[in-house]
Short mmCIF file of C-alpha atoms in Angstrom, two decimals:
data_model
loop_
_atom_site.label_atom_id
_atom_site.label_comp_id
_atom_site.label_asym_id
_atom_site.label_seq_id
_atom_site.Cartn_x
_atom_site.Cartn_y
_atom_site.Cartn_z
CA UNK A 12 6.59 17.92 -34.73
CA UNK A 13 3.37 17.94 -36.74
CA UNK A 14 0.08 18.43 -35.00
CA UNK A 15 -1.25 15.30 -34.91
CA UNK A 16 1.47 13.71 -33.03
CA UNK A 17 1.30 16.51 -30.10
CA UNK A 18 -2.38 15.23 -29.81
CA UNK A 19 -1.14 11.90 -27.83
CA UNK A 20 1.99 13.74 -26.07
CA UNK A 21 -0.84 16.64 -24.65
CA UNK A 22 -3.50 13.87 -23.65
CA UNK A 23 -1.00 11.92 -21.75
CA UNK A 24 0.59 14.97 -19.92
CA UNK A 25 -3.63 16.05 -19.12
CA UNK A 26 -3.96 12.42 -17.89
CA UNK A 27 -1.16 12.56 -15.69
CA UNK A 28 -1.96 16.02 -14.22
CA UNK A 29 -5.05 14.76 -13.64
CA UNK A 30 -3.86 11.41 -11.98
CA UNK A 31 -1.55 13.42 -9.37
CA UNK A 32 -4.22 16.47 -8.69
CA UNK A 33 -6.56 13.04 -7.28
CA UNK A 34 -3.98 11.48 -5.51
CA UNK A 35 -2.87 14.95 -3.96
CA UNK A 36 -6.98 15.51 -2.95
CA UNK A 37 -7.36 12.19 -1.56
CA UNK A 38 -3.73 12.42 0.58
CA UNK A 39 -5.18 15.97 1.50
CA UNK A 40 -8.63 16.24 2.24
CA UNK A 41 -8.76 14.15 5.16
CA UNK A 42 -5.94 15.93 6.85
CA UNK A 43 -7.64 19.19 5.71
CA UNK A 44 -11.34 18.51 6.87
CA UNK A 45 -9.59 17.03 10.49
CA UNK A 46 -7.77 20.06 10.91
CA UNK A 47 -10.82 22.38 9.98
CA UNK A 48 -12.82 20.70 12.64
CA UNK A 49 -10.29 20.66 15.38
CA UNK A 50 -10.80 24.53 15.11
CA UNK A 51 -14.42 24.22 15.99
CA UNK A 52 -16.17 23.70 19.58
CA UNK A 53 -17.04 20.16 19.78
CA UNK A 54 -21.06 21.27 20.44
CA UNK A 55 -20.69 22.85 17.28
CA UNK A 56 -18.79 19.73 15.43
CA UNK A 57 -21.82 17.54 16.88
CA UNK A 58 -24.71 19.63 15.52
CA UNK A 59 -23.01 19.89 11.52
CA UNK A 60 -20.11 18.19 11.02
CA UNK A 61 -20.12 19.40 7.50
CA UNK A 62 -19.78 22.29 7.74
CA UNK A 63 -16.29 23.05 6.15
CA UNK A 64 -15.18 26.80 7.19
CA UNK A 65 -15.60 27.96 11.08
CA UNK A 66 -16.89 31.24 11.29
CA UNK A 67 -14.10 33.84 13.33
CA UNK A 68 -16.32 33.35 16.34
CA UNK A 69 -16.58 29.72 16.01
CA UNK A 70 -12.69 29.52 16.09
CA UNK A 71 -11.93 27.55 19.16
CA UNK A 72 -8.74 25.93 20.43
CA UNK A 73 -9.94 24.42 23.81
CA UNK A 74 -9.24 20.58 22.02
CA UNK A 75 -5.59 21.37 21.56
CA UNK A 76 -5.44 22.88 25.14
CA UNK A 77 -6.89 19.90 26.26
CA UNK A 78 -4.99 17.53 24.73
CA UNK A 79 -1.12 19.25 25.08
CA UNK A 80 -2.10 19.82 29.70
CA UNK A 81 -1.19 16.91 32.04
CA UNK A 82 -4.58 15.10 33.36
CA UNK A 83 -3.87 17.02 36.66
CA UNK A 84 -4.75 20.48 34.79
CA UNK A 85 -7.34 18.81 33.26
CA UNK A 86 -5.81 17.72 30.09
CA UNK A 87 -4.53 14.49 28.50
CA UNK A 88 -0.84 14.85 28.48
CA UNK A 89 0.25 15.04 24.95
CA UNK A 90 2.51 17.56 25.27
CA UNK A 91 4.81 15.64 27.59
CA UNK A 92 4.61 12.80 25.54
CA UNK A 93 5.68 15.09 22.64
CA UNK A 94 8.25 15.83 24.55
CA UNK A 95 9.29 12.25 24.88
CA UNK A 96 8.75 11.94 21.63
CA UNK A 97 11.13 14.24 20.43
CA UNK A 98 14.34 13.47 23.26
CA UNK A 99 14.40 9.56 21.84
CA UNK A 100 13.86 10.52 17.85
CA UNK A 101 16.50 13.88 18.09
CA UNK A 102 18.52 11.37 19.93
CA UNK A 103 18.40 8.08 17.68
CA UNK A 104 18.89 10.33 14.67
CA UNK A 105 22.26 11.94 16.20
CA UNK A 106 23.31 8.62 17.10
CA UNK A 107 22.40 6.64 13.96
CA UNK A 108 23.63 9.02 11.66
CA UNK A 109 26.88 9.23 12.94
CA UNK A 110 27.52 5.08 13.08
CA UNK A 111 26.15 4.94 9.39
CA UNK A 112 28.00 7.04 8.06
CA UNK A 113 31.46 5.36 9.03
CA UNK A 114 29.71 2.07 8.34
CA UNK A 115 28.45 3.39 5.34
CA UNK A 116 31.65 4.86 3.78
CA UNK A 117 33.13 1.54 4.79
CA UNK A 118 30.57 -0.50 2.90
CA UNK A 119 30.62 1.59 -0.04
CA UNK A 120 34.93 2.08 -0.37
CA UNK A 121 36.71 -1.15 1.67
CA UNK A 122 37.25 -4.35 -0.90
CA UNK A 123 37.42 -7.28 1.37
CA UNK A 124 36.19 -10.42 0.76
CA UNK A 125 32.29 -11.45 1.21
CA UNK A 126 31.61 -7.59 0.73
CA UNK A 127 28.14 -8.21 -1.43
CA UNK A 128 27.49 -11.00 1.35
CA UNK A 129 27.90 -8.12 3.93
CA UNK A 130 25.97 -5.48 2.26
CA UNK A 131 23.06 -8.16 1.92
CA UNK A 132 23.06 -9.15 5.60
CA UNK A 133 23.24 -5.57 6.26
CA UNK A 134 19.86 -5.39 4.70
CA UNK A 135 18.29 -8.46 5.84
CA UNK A 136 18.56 -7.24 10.01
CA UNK A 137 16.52 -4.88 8.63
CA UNK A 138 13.50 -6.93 7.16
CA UNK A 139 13.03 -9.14 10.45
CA UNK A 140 9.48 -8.14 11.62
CA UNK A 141 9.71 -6.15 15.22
CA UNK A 142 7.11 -9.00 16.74
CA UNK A 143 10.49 -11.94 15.82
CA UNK A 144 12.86 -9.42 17.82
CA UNK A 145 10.78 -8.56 20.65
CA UNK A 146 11.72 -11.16 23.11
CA UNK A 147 15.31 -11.13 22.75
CA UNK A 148 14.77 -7.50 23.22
CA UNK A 149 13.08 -7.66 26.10
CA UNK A 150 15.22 -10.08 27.39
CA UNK A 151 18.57 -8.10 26.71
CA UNK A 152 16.71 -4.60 28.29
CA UNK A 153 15.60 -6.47 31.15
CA UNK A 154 18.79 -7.98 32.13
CA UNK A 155 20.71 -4.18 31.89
CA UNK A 156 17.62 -2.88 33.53
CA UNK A 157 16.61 -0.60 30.72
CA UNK A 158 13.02 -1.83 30.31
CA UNK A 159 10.59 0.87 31.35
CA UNK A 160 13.19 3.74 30.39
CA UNK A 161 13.56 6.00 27.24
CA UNK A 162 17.02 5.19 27.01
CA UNK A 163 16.36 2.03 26.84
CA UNK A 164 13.93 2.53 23.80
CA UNK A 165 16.36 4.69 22.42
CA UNK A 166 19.01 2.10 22.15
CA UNK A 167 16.09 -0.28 20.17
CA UNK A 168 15.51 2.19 17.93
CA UNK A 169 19.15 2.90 17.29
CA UNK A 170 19.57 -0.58 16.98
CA UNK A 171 16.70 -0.78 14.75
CA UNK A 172 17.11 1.89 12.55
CA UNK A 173 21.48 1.55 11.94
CA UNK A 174 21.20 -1.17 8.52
CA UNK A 175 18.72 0.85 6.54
CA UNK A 176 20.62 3.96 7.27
CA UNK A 177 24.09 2.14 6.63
CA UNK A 178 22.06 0.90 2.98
CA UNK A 179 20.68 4.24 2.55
CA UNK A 180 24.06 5.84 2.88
CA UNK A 181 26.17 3.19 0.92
CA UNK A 182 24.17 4.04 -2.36
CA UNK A 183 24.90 7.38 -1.94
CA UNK A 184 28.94 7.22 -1.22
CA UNK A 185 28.73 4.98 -3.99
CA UNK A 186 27.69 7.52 -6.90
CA UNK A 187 30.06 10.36 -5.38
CA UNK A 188 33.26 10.18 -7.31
CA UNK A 189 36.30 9.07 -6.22
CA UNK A 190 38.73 11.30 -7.52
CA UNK A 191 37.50 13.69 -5.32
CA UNK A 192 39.25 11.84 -2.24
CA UNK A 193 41.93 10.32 -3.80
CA UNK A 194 42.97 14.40 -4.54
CA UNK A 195 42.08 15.08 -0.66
CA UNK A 196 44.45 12.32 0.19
CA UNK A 197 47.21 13.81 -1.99
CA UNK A 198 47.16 16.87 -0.25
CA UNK A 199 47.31 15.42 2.62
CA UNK A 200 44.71 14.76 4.60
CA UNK A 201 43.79 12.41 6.75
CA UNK A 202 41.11 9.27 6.58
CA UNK A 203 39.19 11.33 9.16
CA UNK A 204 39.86 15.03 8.12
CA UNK A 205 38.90 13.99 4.29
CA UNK A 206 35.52 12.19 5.38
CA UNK A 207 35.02 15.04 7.62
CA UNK A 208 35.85 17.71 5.09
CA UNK A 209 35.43 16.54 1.45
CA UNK A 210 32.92 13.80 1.73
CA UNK A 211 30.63 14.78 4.29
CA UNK A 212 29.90 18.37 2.72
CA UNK A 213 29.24 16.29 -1.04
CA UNK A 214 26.90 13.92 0.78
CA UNK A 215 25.08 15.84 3.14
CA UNK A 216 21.57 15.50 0.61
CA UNK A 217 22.16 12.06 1.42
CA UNK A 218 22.54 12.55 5.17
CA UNK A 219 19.72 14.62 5.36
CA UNK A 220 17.43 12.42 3.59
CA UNK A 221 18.59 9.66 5.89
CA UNK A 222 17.81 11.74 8.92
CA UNK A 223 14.70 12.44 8.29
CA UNK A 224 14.34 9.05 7.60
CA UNK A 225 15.38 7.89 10.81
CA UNK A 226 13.35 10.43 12.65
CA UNK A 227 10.10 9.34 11.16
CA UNK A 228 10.51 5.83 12.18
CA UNK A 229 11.94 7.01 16.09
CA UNK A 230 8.63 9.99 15.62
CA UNK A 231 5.78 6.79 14.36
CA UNK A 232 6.79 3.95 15.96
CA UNK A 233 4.28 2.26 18.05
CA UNK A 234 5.37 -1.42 18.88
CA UNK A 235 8.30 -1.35 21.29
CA UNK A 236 7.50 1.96 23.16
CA UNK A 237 4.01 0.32 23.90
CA UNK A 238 6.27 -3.37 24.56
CA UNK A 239 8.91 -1.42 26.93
CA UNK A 240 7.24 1.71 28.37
CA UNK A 241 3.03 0.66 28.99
CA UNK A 242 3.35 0.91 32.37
CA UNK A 243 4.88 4.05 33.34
CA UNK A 244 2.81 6.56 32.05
CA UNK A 245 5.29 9.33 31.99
CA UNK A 246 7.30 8.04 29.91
CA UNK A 247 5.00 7.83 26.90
CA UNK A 248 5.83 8.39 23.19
CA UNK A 249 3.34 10.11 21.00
CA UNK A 250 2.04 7.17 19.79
CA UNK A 251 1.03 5.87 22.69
CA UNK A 252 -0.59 9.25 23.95
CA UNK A 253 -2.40 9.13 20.42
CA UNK A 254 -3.87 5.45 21.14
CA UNK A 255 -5.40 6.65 24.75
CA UNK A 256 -7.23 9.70 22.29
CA UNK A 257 -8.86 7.07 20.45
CA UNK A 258 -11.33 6.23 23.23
CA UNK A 259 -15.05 6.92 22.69
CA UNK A 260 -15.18 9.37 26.18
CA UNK A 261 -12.89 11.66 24.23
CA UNK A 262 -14.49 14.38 22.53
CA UNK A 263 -13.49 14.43 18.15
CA UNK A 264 -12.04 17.80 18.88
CA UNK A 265 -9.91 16.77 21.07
CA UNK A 266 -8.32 13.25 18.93
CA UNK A 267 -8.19 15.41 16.10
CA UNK A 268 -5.96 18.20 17.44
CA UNK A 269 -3.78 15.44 18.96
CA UNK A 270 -3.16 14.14 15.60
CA UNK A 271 -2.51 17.40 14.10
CA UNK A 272 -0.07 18.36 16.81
CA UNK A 273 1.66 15.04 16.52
CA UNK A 274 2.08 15.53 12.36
CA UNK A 275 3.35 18.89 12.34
CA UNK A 276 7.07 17.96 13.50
CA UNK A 277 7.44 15.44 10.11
CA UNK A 278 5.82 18.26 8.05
CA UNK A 279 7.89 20.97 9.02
CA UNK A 280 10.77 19.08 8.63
CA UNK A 281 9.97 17.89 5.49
CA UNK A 282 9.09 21.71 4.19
CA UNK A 283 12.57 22.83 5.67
CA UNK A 284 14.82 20.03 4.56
CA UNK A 285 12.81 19.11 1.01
CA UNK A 286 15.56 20.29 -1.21
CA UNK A 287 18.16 18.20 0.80
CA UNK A 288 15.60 15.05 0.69
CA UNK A 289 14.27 15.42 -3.05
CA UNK A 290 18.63 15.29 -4.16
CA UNK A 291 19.48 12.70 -1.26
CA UNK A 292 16.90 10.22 -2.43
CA UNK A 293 17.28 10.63 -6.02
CA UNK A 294 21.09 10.40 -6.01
CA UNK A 295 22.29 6.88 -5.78
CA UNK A 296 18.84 5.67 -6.83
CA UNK A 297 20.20 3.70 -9.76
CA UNK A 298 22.73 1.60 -7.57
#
């Protein structure tokens, strides 16, 4: 390759270096300048909020103190509604995952007739916006008497979160080859013990990348735990112990360390499982 035609190839790979360093300061420089101020006294925050880089001594961790203690110790109550948080997403992920992956493997290996029509409906619960669903919700809940509970919410979020997992899933049981099980089968084992043994271990990226999935919808969602669980306080999801931060009578310390302690779930499971996401959503990706 002559010089002259590297030229082009070394200005394009500059530009797009360039292009993803921006994007990477502008997706990190808020989070970065919230967190460095959370660290600071909120007197301190008032009188220069510029300032970047706490001194040792100005290192101060009353706002995330005060936002994790119930309002009887003189805090918000974040951490139980972390806690909340975390029961109804660990439990819709458990949940979800396990019905997606049968329907999933069904989807992607069962010929029947109207299969496409199937996978499309599948698809389509999915793109219904929450506000269309809310009343027959509500309705439903309110006639088991699950409205105002977490397992209630739970079973909305299972409910909600099931056909883009199945999707998800499908794609991915769709690339992994075939011959695989049909060599399980001779040997034989089971429908079960081969999904269990052979497929399961093969797809697992897939699975993974799927959980997570389904745990940062359960972890964000804001709509239905404010629609089922406003009025009992202690039942709060993190998102709805977030929205009472943003209040003008709470100090910026405070709202920011809530938001930091409410991110750091998704990013640590992100960091631990990124291998297992980066393969699961890249495999499949051309179905």
């Amino acid at each position: 390759m002559t010089r002259s035609a590297t030229r082009p190839r070394r200005a394009t790979e500059a530009g797009r270096f360039a292009l993803i360093a921006l994007a990477l300061f502008l997706a990190l420089a808020p989070v970065a300048y919230g967190f460095l101020l959370s660290l600071r006294p909120y007197s301190a925050v008032v009188q220069a909020p510029l300032d970047l880089i706490p001194s040792f001594d100005q290192i101060d961790l009353t706002g995330y103190t005060t936002a994790l203690l119930d309002p009887d110790q003189g805090g918000f109550g974040l951490g139980r509604f972390v806690l909340n948080s975390l029961v109804v997403a660990i439990s819709t992920v458990a949940l979800s995952v396990v019905v997606s992956i049968l329907g999933a493997y069904a989807a992607a290996r069962l010929r029947f007739w109207g299969r496409g029509a199937v996978s499309g409906l599948i698809l389509a619960v999915y793109l219904f916006p929450g506000i269309v669903l809310s009343v027959p919700l509500f309705v439903l809940l309110a006639r088991a008497g699950l409205t105002g509970s977490l397992l209630g919410l739970f079973l909305v979020y299972v409910a909600a979160t099931v056909p883009v997992s199945i999707y998800m899933m499908r794609n991915y049981f769709e690339a992994l080859p075939e011959s695989v099980e049909e060599a399980a089968i001779i040997d034989g084992a089971s429908l079960p013990r081969m999904l269990r043994s052979v497929v399961l271990p093969i797809a697992l990226p897939g699975v993974v990348a799927t959980a997570i999935y389904v745990f940062m919808i359960a972890w964000n969602e804001y709509f239905y735990a404010l629609l089922f669980l406003v009025e009992d306080r202690s039942l709060w999801t993190a998102p709805l112990g977030i929205s009472q931060l943003a209040d003008f009578n709470v100090p910026v310390t405070v709202l920011l360390s809530g938001s930091i302690l409410v991110t750091l779930p998704v990013i640590l499971l992100f960091f631990v499982a990124q291998r297992y996401l980066v393969e699961g959503l890249t495999t499949g990706a051309d179905k």
